Each structure stands twice: as structure tokens, then as C-alpha cells.
Amino acid sequence: MAVRNIRRIGVLTSGGDCAGLNAAIRAVAHRAIQGYGWAVIGIHEGTRGLLERPLLYEELTLRIFTGNVLRMGGTILGTVNKGDPFAFRMPDGSVQDRSSDVIDGFKELDLQALIGIGGDGSMKILSRLAEQGGIQFIGIPKTIDNDVPFTDFSIGFATSVDAAVEALDRLQPTAASHQRVMILEVMGRDAGFIALHAGIAGGADVILIPEIPCRVDKVADKIKSLAADGRKHALVVCAEAVKLASGDSVMQTHVDGEVRYGGIGPRLGDQIAQATGAETRVTVLGHVQRGGSPSSGDRITASAFGVRAVDLIAEGATHRMVAWQNRNVVDVSLNDVVAGTHAVEITDPLVRTARGLGICLGD
Ligand code: F6P
């Protein structure tokens, strides 16, 4: 398909940050400027950059990327994971639909297309905005949780797994020295990919994921059988959204009224201590998983996604998301992405791998 009459495109990052976002922004700028001669406008703070007046943006020149941007965590554009323009909370507490302000902002910048780098929540919002505003839009999936459907990997996942594996590598010797059970709570809102991958790579004895309700008696049996075989320490990895046998997750209410996952690690630590008599210690890895320099895998995924997203715009495609499937960069329907979900399947080869290694999955 012939290159359409495009002069300027916008790029934004939306939702929680992760490692590899800057590598994707760099790839978009490189391909669009060098490959097509377009101007690239970096929109600051996700959709807020198009909502605020004056608009928040900067032109991205190749000069910006001559330094270490590829290697940097976070996002040079800034991001927000609140402020849905369709249900925007105003300073007086009222909730308003401000989607048309965002679309007006996009038009004011004289952009012909938009690339949005976001997770599943952001894809829903950006897809709606694009439809309403008739905006040519391509999505790039990112999230440490890896829960965007139709892609094997999202930007940020690999680096977060590395952070969790490093934590296990550091916990193992101290667990062994003190004969303790170490519990590592990792992120993963509703999806257990980080726990599953890190647990296998980091030699965990128990991996608990939200997709498999956790029976503490089964975890205790595993730890007791290790002890009976002479190994008096153990490593447990649990995802923050793990459900107890009752079906409940452990949540915390914060001063701003927000209810978020938090507390499953300490809860399990106490229950395991009670059920086994072992000494337990808990580490909550938290946002350490989101920061840091992107791994080579995330840099490669981000670079491939950025280039493909720009090429799709040049081809006239819209309402698509780039994706990684079977060692290939492909593009999928954004409507399918928005309607879908992605969690660990019980049939996942890595679930089988974990069981084959003798790892207890809490069931
Ligand atoms: O969705 C990504 C994620 O890092 C989750 O794993 C985690 O529950 C959540 O975001 C944390 O969000 P916040 O940065 O708002 O605390």
C-alpha cells in the first residue's frame, strides 16, 4: 500500500511504566524520521498531554536518542495510570467525559496518526478515543504483568522477571544459611506470568499464581517433605494477586481510598510458619520490578515493535496492535485485544515444566 499523506505522527506512553519504553519510543522516532521523513511528536504524560492546555509535548529529534536513552528505564515522555478521559475526576470531585478535549488536542497538534504504548487498560481507552476521533491508531503492548492478549510478550516483562530472579538468587544463600523459608511477593495484577517465569528460573520450591487458588496445607506438605529429605530451607514465590483457598485475594485500602493488592506475602509467611514450624521471612519486591535498565530481550522486542508500528501507519493500517507471536512480529485487531484477556493457562508448557521439576503450585 502506498505511503499516505503523513507529515507528523504522535507517540505516547500510557499506564504503569516499565523497562523498555524508551527503546520503543526511540525505534518509533528512528523509523519515522529516517525511513519516512515524518516529524514525531512525543506527547507527555499519556492522554493528559492532549487534555491539558497548553498541550504537553515535544518534537522528538534523532539527537535526543544519540545518548543512553535506549538503556534507560522509565519513559522520557512520562505516563499516567489514572485520569481516564472518559471518566475524568475533576478537582471538585465530579466525574466528566473529557474525551473530546483529548481528540481536540490531537487535532491541534496537526497529527495524522498516533502510536500508543500501553497495557490492556490503556489499549481500551486509546482504542475508544481513536474510534471516536477517527484517528489512525496503532498500539504497542507493554506491561510487566504480560497480560495483554494476542502477544507472547509485552515490553517490560522480561526485565521484571530478571529482577525477580536476581532477588531469588540473593535470597537463596541467606535462606540456606539460616534454614529459613523465604517468601518473595512479586507483582502481577491478576496474572501469574512473572511468578511462574521467575520461579522456574530462580529455583523456587513453591510458585503461587492467581490462576491456581492456594492451599496452604499443600505448600506446608512440600516444605515438610523438603525438610524430611534434609533440605531445611525453601524459596516460595507468590504473585500479589494470589487467591487463598477461600477464593479471596489480599487487598489493602490506602489513604486516598484506593484498594490495591498487597499483603499476600506476609499473610502466607505467617500461615506457612504456623503450618510447618519453619522460620519464615517475607520480601515484597514491589516497584523494583518496574525500574532498571531494560534487558536485551525487552530492548529487542521494543525495537521490533516500534519499527513495525511505524511501518503499519505507512501502510495505511489502523486499529491494530503489534504483537510477538511464534518468533514473529505480527499485527492483530485492536478490537480483539480489547475484548480479550491473557492469563496463565493450566495447560501452559511452563506450568507443566514447573510440575515436572517438582515445584509445588499450591494445589
Ligand atoms: O500493571 C502493572 C503493575 O505493575 C501491577 O503489576 C501492579 O499491581 C500495579 O501495576 C501497580 O500499580 P501502581 O504503580 O499504581 O502502584
GROMACS .gro file of C-alpha atoms and ligand atoms in nm:
model
  379
    1MET     CA    1   0.000   0.000   0.000
    2ALA     CA    2   0.132   0.347  -0.084
    3VAL     CA    3   0.254   0.577   0.190
    4ARG     CA    4  -0.034   0.807   0.283
    5ASN     CA    5  -0.007   1.180   0.313
    6ILE     CA    6   0.153   1.178   0.654
    7ARG     CA    7   0.378   1.454   0.784
    8ARG     CA    8   0.356   1.428   1.161
    9ILE     CA    9   0.275   1.143   1.394
   10GLY     CA   10   0.233   1.139   1.772
   11VAL     CA   11   0.364   0.884   2.021
   12LEU     CA   12   0.269   0.849   2.387
   13THR     CA   13   0.321   0.609   2.677
   14SER     CA   14   0.024   0.527   2.898
   15GLY     CA   15  -0.037   0.327   3.216
   16GLY     CA   16   0.226   0.198   3.459
   17ASP     CA   17   0.582   0.238   3.339
   18CYS     CA   18   0.827  -0.045   3.277
   19ALA     CA   19   1.172  -0.101   3.131
   20GLY     CA   20   1.192  -0.080   2.751
   21LEU     CA   21   0.953   0.208   2.689
   22ASN     CA   22   1.235   0.438   2.584
   23ALA     CA   23   1.368   0.174   2.345
   24ALA     CA   24   1.023   0.166   2.180
   25ILE     CA   25   1.000   0.547   2.159
   26ARG     CA   26   1.349   0.552   2.006
   27ALA     CA   27   1.252   0.289   1.748
   28VAL     CA   28   0.940   0.485   1.651
   29ALA     CA   29   1.143   0.804   1.607
   30HIS     CA   30   1.423   0.636   1.412
   31ARG     CA   31   1.190   0.461   1.170
   32ALA     CA   32   0.953   0.754   1.118
   33ILE     CA   33   1.220   1.021   1.075
   34GLN     CA   34   1.482   0.823   0.882
   35GLY     CA   35   1.252   0.589   0.696
   36TYR     CA   36   0.969   0.823   0.601
   37GLY     CA   37   1.084   1.178   0.672
   38TRP     CA   38   0.797   1.239   0.917
   39ALA     CA   39   0.809   1.460   1.224
   40VAL     CA   40   0.749   1.273   1.550
   41ILE     CA   41   0.574   1.449   1.837
   42GLY     CA   42   0.624   1.297   2.180
   43ILE     CA   43   0.311   1.357   2.388
   44HIS     CA   44   0.388   1.392   2.758
   45GLU     CA   45   0.209   1.210   3.041
   46GLY     CA   46  -0.012   0.988   2.825
   47THR     CA   47  -0.352   1.128   2.732
   48ARG     CA   48  -0.307   1.404   2.990
   49GLY     CA   49  -0.068   1.572   2.744
   50LEU     CA   50  -0.357   1.611   2.499
   51LEU     CA   51  -0.605   1.709   2.769
   52GLU     CA   52  -0.410   1.992   2.931
   53ARG     CA   53  -0.397   2.341   2.785
   54PRO     CA   54  -0.134   2.433   2.686
   55LEU     CA   55  -0.075   2.088   2.542
   56LEU     CA   56   0.218   1.890   2.686
   57TYR     CA   57   0.450   1.767   2.410
   58GLU     CA   58   0.788   1.798   2.240
   59GLU     CA   59   0.920   1.721   1.896
   60LEU     CA   60   1.143   1.412   1.910
   61THR     CA   61   1.457   1.461   1.704
   62LEU     CA   62   1.716   1.190   1.645
   63ARG     CA   63   1.960   1.395   1.852
   64ILE     CA   64   1.760   1.307   2.165
   65PHE     CA   65   1.846   0.942   2.109
   66THR     CA   66   2.220   0.973   2.047
   67GLY     CA   67   2.292   0.917   2.419
   68ASN     CA   68   2.180   0.645   2.656
   69VAL     CA   69   1.800   0.665   2.611
   70LEU     CA   70   1.790   0.306   2.481
   71ARG     CA   71   1.942   0.189   2.809
   72MET     CA   72   1.719   0.390   3.041
   73GLY     CA   73   1.427   0.258   3.245
   74GLY     CA   74   1.104   0.456   3.280
   75THR     CA   75   0.975   0.674   2.997
   76ILE     CA   76   1.121   1.003   2.881
   77LEU     CA   77   0.766   1.108   2.790
   78GLY     CA   78   0.617   1.048   3.135
   79THR     CA   79   0.299   0.848   3.185
   80VAL     CA   80  -0.018   0.828   3.392
   81ASN     CA   81  -0.218   0.531   3.512
   82LYS     CA   82  -0.511   0.740   3.627
   83GLY     CA   83  -0.719   1.002   3.452
   84ASP     CA   84  -0.932   0.802   3.209
   85PRO     CA   85  -1.061   1.086   2.985
   86PHE     CA   86  -1.400   0.910   2.954
   87ALA     CA   87  -1.446   0.929   3.332
   88PHE     CA   88  -1.219   1.212   3.437
   89ARG     CA   89  -1.224   1.318   3.801
   90MET     CA   90  -1.237   1.697   3.818
   91PRO     CA   91  -1.085   1.900   4.106
   92ASP     CA   92  -1.436   1.947   4.254
   93GLY     CA   93  -1.478   1.566   4.269
   94SER     CA   94  -1.727   1.543   3.980
   95VAL     CA   95  -1.661   1.290   3.701
   96GLN     CA   96  -1.676   1.415   3.342
   97ASP     CA   97  -1.631   1.271   2.994
   98ARG     CA   98  -1.339   1.474   2.856
   99SER     CA   99  -1.264   1.253   2.556
  100SER     CA  100  -1.348   1.530   2.309
  101ASP     CA  101  -1.084   1.755   2.471
  102VAL     CA  102  -0.821   1.486   2.408
  103ILE     CA  103  -0.932   1.450   2.046
  104ASP     CA  104  -0.925   1.829   2.000
  105GLY     CA  105  -0.573   1.829   2.144
  106PHE     CA  106  -0.466   1.566   1.891
  107LYS     CA  107  -0.608   1.777   1.607
  108GLU     CA  108  -0.447   2.095   1.740
  109LEU     CA  109  -0.107   1.929   1.706
  110ASP     CA  110  -0.181   1.864   1.337
  111LEU     CA  111  -0.103   1.493   1.372
  112GLN     CA  112  -0.209   1.240   1.109
  113ALA     CA  113  -0.162   0.929   1.323
  114LEU     CA  114  -0.094   0.815   1.677
  115ILE     CA  115   0.114   0.534   1.829
  116GLY     CA  116   0.016   0.444   2.186
  117ILE     CA  117   0.244   0.229   2.402
  118GLY     CA  118   0.028   0.083   2.679
  119GLY     CA  119  -0.114  -0.214   2.863
  120ASP     CA  120  -0.461  -0.366   2.838
  121GLY     CA  121  -0.634  -0.079   3.022
  122SER     CA  122  -0.464   0.184   2.807
  123MET     CA  123  -0.548  -0.006   2.488
  124LYS     CA  124  -0.917   0.010   2.580
  125ILE     CA  125  -0.907   0.387   2.635
  126LEU     CA  126  -0.690   0.466   2.334
  127SER     CA  127  -0.894   0.243   2.106
  128ARG     CA  128  -1.214   0.423   2.209
  129LEU     CA  129  -1.054   0.763   2.158
  130ALA     CA  130  -0.925   0.662   1.816
  131GLU     CA  131  -1.268   0.538   1.708
  132GLN     CA  132  -1.446   0.847   1.834
  133GLY     CA  133  -1.193   1.088   1.681
  134GLY     CA  134  -1.137   0.899   1.355
  135ILE     CA  135  -0.767   0.880   1.446
  136GLN     CA  136  -0.534   0.641   1.265
  137PHE     CA  137  -0.402   0.445   1.561
  138ILE     CA  138  -0.152   0.164   1.625
  139GLY     CA  139  -0.092   0.015   1.971
  140ILE     CA  140   0.232  -0.126   2.114
  141PRO     CA  141   0.186  -0.362   2.413
  142LYS     CA  142   0.380  -0.302   2.733
  143THR     CA  143   0.332  -0.426   3.088
  144ILE     CA  144   0.545  -0.617   3.333
  145ASP     CA  145   0.237  -0.835   3.401
  146ASN     CA  146   0.243  -0.970   3.042
  147ASP     CA  147  -0.136  -0.983   3.046
  148VAL     CA  148  -0.207  -0.817   2.709
  149PRO     CA  149  -0.376  -1.078   2.487
  150PHE     CA  150  -0.255  -1.199   2.145
  151THR     CA  151   0.112  -1.133   2.215
  152ASP     CA  152   0.359  -1.379   2.365
  153PHE     CA  153   0.549  -1.093   2.528
  154SER     CA  154   0.485  -0.733   2.618
  155ILE     CA  155   0.760  -0.477   2.667
  156GLY     CA  156   0.885  -0.476   3.028
  157PHE     CA  157   0.801  -0.835   3.119
  158ALA     CA  158   1.149  -0.980   3.059
  159THR     CA  159   1.322  -0.716   3.269
  160SER     CA  160   1.082  -0.763   3.559
  161VAL     CA  161   1.140  -1.138   3.550
  162ASP     CA  162   1.516  -1.072   3.565
  163ALA     CA  163   1.465  -0.851   3.872
  164ALA     CA  164   1.267  -1.124   4.046
  165VAL     CA  165   1.525  -1.389   3.954
  166GLU     CA  166   1.802  -1.169   4.093
  167ALA     CA  167   1.602  -1.135   4.416
  168LEU     CA  168   1.573  -1.516   4.440
  169ASP     CA  169   1.946  -1.552   4.373
  170ARG     CA  170   2.009  -1.320   4.666
  171LEU     CA  171   1.753  -1.484   4.892
  172GLN     CA  172   1.871  -1.842   4.840
  173PRO     CA  173   2.206  -1.817   5.025
  174THR     CA  174   2.057  -1.638   5.323
  175ALA     CA  175   1.768  -1.887   5.332
  176ALA     CA  176   2.018  -2.174   5.332
  177SER     CA  177   2.246  -2.015   5.593
  178HIS     CA  178   1.959  -1.963   5.839
  179GLN     CA  179   1.745  -2.262   5.740
  180ARG     CA  180   1.452  -2.036   5.665
  181VAL     CA  181   1.161  -2.033   5.427
  182MET     CA  182   1.189  -1.717   5.218
  183ILE     CA  183   0.876  -1.582   5.056
  184LEU     CA  184   0.913  -1.342   4.764
  185GLU     CA  185   0.599  -1.148   4.669
  186VAL     CA  186   0.611  -1.026   4.309
  187MET     CA  187   0.376  -0.811   4.103
  188GLY     CA  188   0.125  -0.938   3.851
  189ARG     CA  189  -0.219  -0.792   3.882
  190ASP     CA  190  -0.442  -1.091   3.801
  191ALA     CA  191  -0.178  -1.278   3.600
  192GLY     CA  192   0.097  -1.503   3.732
  193PHE     CA  193   0.349  -1.479   3.448
  194ILE     CA  194   0.620  -1.302   3.650
  195ALA     CA  195   0.594  -1.550   3.939
  196LEU     CA  196   0.589  -1.853   3.707
  197HIS     CA  197   0.884  -1.749   3.491
  198ALA     CA  198   1.094  -1.612   3.779
  199GLY     CA  199   1.015  -1.910   3.999
  200ILE     CA  200   1.138  -2.156   3.738
  201ALA     CA  201   1.449  -1.952   3.650
  202GLY     CA  202   1.525  -1.875   4.015
  203GLY     CA  203   1.493  -2.230   4.152
  204ALA     CA  204   1.180  -2.178   4.364
  205ASP     CA  205   1.030  -2.474   4.552
  206VAL     CA  206   0.681  -2.323   4.552
  207ILE     CA  207   0.523  -2.092   4.292
  208LEU     CA  208   0.185  -1.941   4.368
  209ILE     CA  209  -0.009  -1.768   4.090
  210PRO     CA  210  -0.356  -1.609   4.085
  211GLU     CA  211  -0.478  -1.864   3.831
  212ILE     CA  212  -0.442  -2.151   4.085
  213PRO     CA  213  -0.605  -2.095   4.427
  214CYS     CA  214  -0.351  -2.157   4.702
  215ARG     CA  215  -0.393  -2.435   4.957
  216VAL     CA  216  -0.155  -2.361   5.242
  217ASP     CA  217  -0.168  -2.725   5.355
  218LYS     CA  218  -0.021  -2.829   5.017
  219VAL     CA  219   0.254  -2.568   5.047
  220ALA     CA  220   0.327  -2.689   5.400
  221ASP     CA  221   0.344  -3.052   5.280
  222LYS     CA  222   0.603  -2.954   5.020
  223ILE     CA  223   0.817  -2.767   5.272
  224LYS     CA  224   0.794  -3.052   5.523
  225SER     CA  225   0.892  -3.308   5.260
  226LEU     CA  226   1.195  -3.097   5.163
  227ALA     CA  227   1.294  -3.084   5.530
  228ALA     CA  228   1.245  -3.460   5.565
  229ASP     CA  229   1.489  -3.502   5.275
  230GLY     CA  230   1.744  -3.290   5.459
  231ARG     CA  231   1.686  -2.953   5.296
  232LYS     CA  232   1.584  -2.720   5.571
  233HIS     CA  233   1.531  -2.407   5.364
  234ALA     CA  234   1.288  -2.322   5.084
  235LEU     CA  235   1.206  -2.049   4.835
  236VAL     CA  236   0.845  -1.951   4.774
  237VAL     CA  237   0.744  -1.704   4.502
  238CYS     CA  238   0.391  -1.567   4.515
  239ALA     CA  239   0.217  -1.324   4.286
  240GLU     CA  240   0.049  -1.030   4.459
  241ALA     CA  241  -0.296  -1.138   4.335
  242VAL     CA  242  -0.281  -1.499   4.458
  243LYS     CA  243  -0.616  -1.623   4.587
  244LEU     CA  244  -0.646  -1.814   4.910
  245ALA     CA  245  -0.844  -2.139   4.913
  246SER     CA  246  -1.149  -1.930   5.013
  247GLY     CA  247  -1.121  -1.757   4.674
  248ASP     CA  248  -1.028  -1.423   4.834
  249SER     CA  249  -0.726  -1.212   4.741
  250VAL     CA  250  -0.549  -0.998   4.998
  251MET     CA  251  -0.608  -0.627   4.939
  252GLN     CA  252  -0.514  -0.306   5.117
  253THR     CA  253  -0.710   0.017   5.135
  254HIS     CA  254  -0.492   0.327   5.118
  255VAL     CA  255  -0.545   0.681   5.249
  256ASP     CA  256  -0.663   0.802   4.907
  257GLY     CA  257  -0.938   0.539   4.921
  258GLU     CA  258  -0.775   0.320   4.655
  259VAL     CA  259  -0.787  -0.054   4.713
  260ARG     CA  260  -0.484  -0.236   4.576
  261TYR     CA  261  -0.331  -0.582   4.602
  262GLY     CA  262  -0.089  -0.611   4.892
  263GLY     CA  263  -0.024  -0.832   5.189
  264ILE     CA  264  -0.043  -1.186   5.049
  265GLY     CA  265   0.330  -1.242   5.113
  266PRO     CA  266   0.319  -1.160   5.487
  267ARG     CA  267  -0.012  -1.348   5.523
  268LEU     CA  268   0.138  -1.662   5.369
  269GLY     CA  269   0.456  -1.616   5.570
  270ASP     CA  270   0.259  -1.643   5.894
  271GLN     CA  271   0.042  -1.930   5.771
  272ILE     CA  272   0.342  -2.130   5.648
  273ALA     CA  273   0.527  -2.070   5.977
  274GLN     CA  274   0.224  -2.192   6.167
  275ALA     CA  275   0.171  -2.498   5.950
  276THR     CA  276   0.536  -2.610   5.932
  277GLY     CA  277   0.709  -2.466   6.237
  278ALA     CA  278   0.968  -2.319   5.998
  279GLU     CA  279   1.108  -1.972   6.041
  280THR     CA  280   0.979  -1.756   5.756
  281ARG     CA  281   1.081  -1.416   5.617
  282VAL     CA  282   0.899  -1.216   5.352
  283THR     CA  283   1.033  -0.985   5.080
  284VAL     CA  284   0.792  -0.771   4.880
  285LEU     CA  285   0.973  -0.679   4.559
  286GLY     CA  286   0.730  -0.406   4.453
  287HIS     CA  287   0.824  -0.136   4.205
  288VAL     CA  288   1.186  -0.255   4.186
  289GLN     CA  289   1.043  -0.481   3.913
  290ARG     CA  290   0.933  -0.184   3.708
  291GLY     CA  291   1.261   0.010   3.709
  292GLY     CA  292   1.611  -0.057   3.592
  293SER     CA  293   1.779  -0.076   3.256
  294PRO     CA  294   1.584  -0.292   3.009
  295SER     CA  295   1.715  -0.642   2.943
  296SER     CA  296   1.837  -0.728   2.594
  297GLY     CA  297   1.509  -0.914   2.534
  298ASP     CA  298   1.300  -0.608   2.613
  299ARG     CA  299   1.520  -0.383   2.402
  300ILE     CA  300   1.480  -0.619   2.107
  301THR     CA  301   1.103  -0.655   2.150
  302ALA     CA  302   1.061  -0.279   2.189
  303SER     CA  303   1.274  -0.202   1.885
  304ALA     CA  304   1.090  -0.454   1.666
  305PHE     CA  305   0.750  -0.324   1.786
  306GLY     CA  306   0.843   0.042   1.727
  307VAL     CA  307   0.962  -0.016   1.372
  308ARG     CA  308   0.661  -0.234   1.283
  309ALA     CA  309   0.415   0.017   1.428
  310VAL     CA  310   0.553   0.295   1.207
  311ASP     CA  311   0.552   0.069   0.900
  312LEU     CA  312   0.187  -0.017   0.969
  313ILE     CA  313   0.099   0.351   0.972
  314ALA     CA  314   0.281   0.396   0.644
  315GLU     CA  315   0.080   0.105   0.501
  316GLY     CA  316  -0.243   0.280   0.598
  317ALA     CA  317  -0.334   0.032   0.872
  318THR     CA  318  -0.532   0.145   1.172
  319HIS     CA  319  -0.684   0.000   1.487
  320ARG     CA  320  -0.417  -0.269   1.507
  321MET     CA  321  -0.172  -0.368   1.777
  322VAL     CA  322   0.173  -0.503   1.707
  323ALA     CA  323   0.238  -0.837   1.873
  324TRP     CA  324   0.503  -1.104   1.918
  325GLN     CA  325   0.382  -1.447   1.810
  326ASN     CA  326   0.597  -1.754   1.750
  327ARG     CA  327   0.919  -1.557   1.698
  328ASN     CA  328   0.749  -1.317   1.460
  329VAL     CA  329   0.635  -0.956   1.483
  330VAL     CA  330   0.277  -0.950   1.362
  331ASP     CA  331  -0.021  -0.718   1.398
  332VAL     CA  332  -0.359  -0.807   1.544
  333SER     CA  333  -0.701  -0.645   1.562
  334LEU     CA  334  -0.727  -0.393   1.844
  335ASN     CA  335  -1.093  -0.487   1.890
  336ASP     CA  336  -0.988  -0.847   1.960
  337VAL     CA  337  -0.722  -0.726   2.205
  338VAL     CA  338  -0.970  -0.506   2.389
  339ALA     CA  339  -1.223  -0.790   2.416
  340GLY     CA  340  -0.965  -1.049   2.523
  341THR     CA  341  -0.770  -1.143   2.833
  342HIS     CA  342  -0.434  -1.312   2.888
  343ALA     CA  343  -0.356  -1.516   3.196
  344VAL     CA  344  -0.153  -1.829   3.266
  345GLU     CA  345  -0.336  -2.133   3.129
  346ILE     CA  346  -0.326  -2.453   3.330
  347THR     CA  347  -0.207  -2.616   3.005
  348ASP     CA  348   0.082  -2.366   2.969
  349PRO     CA  349   0.403  -2.558   2.890
  350LEU     CA  350   0.573  -2.375   3.178
  351VAL     CA  351   0.308  -2.496   3.423
  352ARG     CA  352   0.398  -2.847   3.307
  353THR     CA  353   0.767  -2.762   3.338
  354ALA     CA  354   0.716  -2.641   3.696
  355ARG     CA  355   0.528  -2.956   3.792
  356GLY     CA  356   0.791  -3.166   3.618
  357LEU     CA  357   1.059  -3.001   3.830
  358GLY     CA  358   0.868  -3.095   4.143
  359ILE     CA  359   0.769  -2.736   4.216
  360CYS     CA  360   0.453  -2.706   4.426
  361LEU     CA  361   0.193  -2.477   4.267
  362GLY     CA  362  -0.026  -2.464   4.577
  363ASP     CA  363  -0.281  -2.717   4.454
  364F6P     O1  364   0.008  -0.347   3.592
  364F6P     C1  365   0.140  -0.328   3.624
  364F6P     C2  366   0.157  -0.316   3.773
  364F6P     O2  367   0.295  -0.300   3.800
  364F6P     C3  368   0.099  -0.433   3.854
  364F6P     O3  369   0.181  -0.545   3.849
  364F6P     C4  370   0.082  -0.370   3.989
  364F6P     O4  371  -0.021  -0.429   4.062
  364F6P     C5  372   0.044  -0.229   3.955
  364F6P     O5  373   0.091  -0.203   3.825
  364F6P     C6  374   0.099  -0.125   4.048
  364F6P     O6  375   0.047  -0.003   4.013
  364F6P     P1  376   0.093   0.133   4.080
  364F6P     O7  377   0.219   0.176   4.008
  364F6P     O8  378  -0.020   0.225   4.056
  364F6P     O9  379   0.121   0.106   4.224
   0.00000   0.00000   0.00000
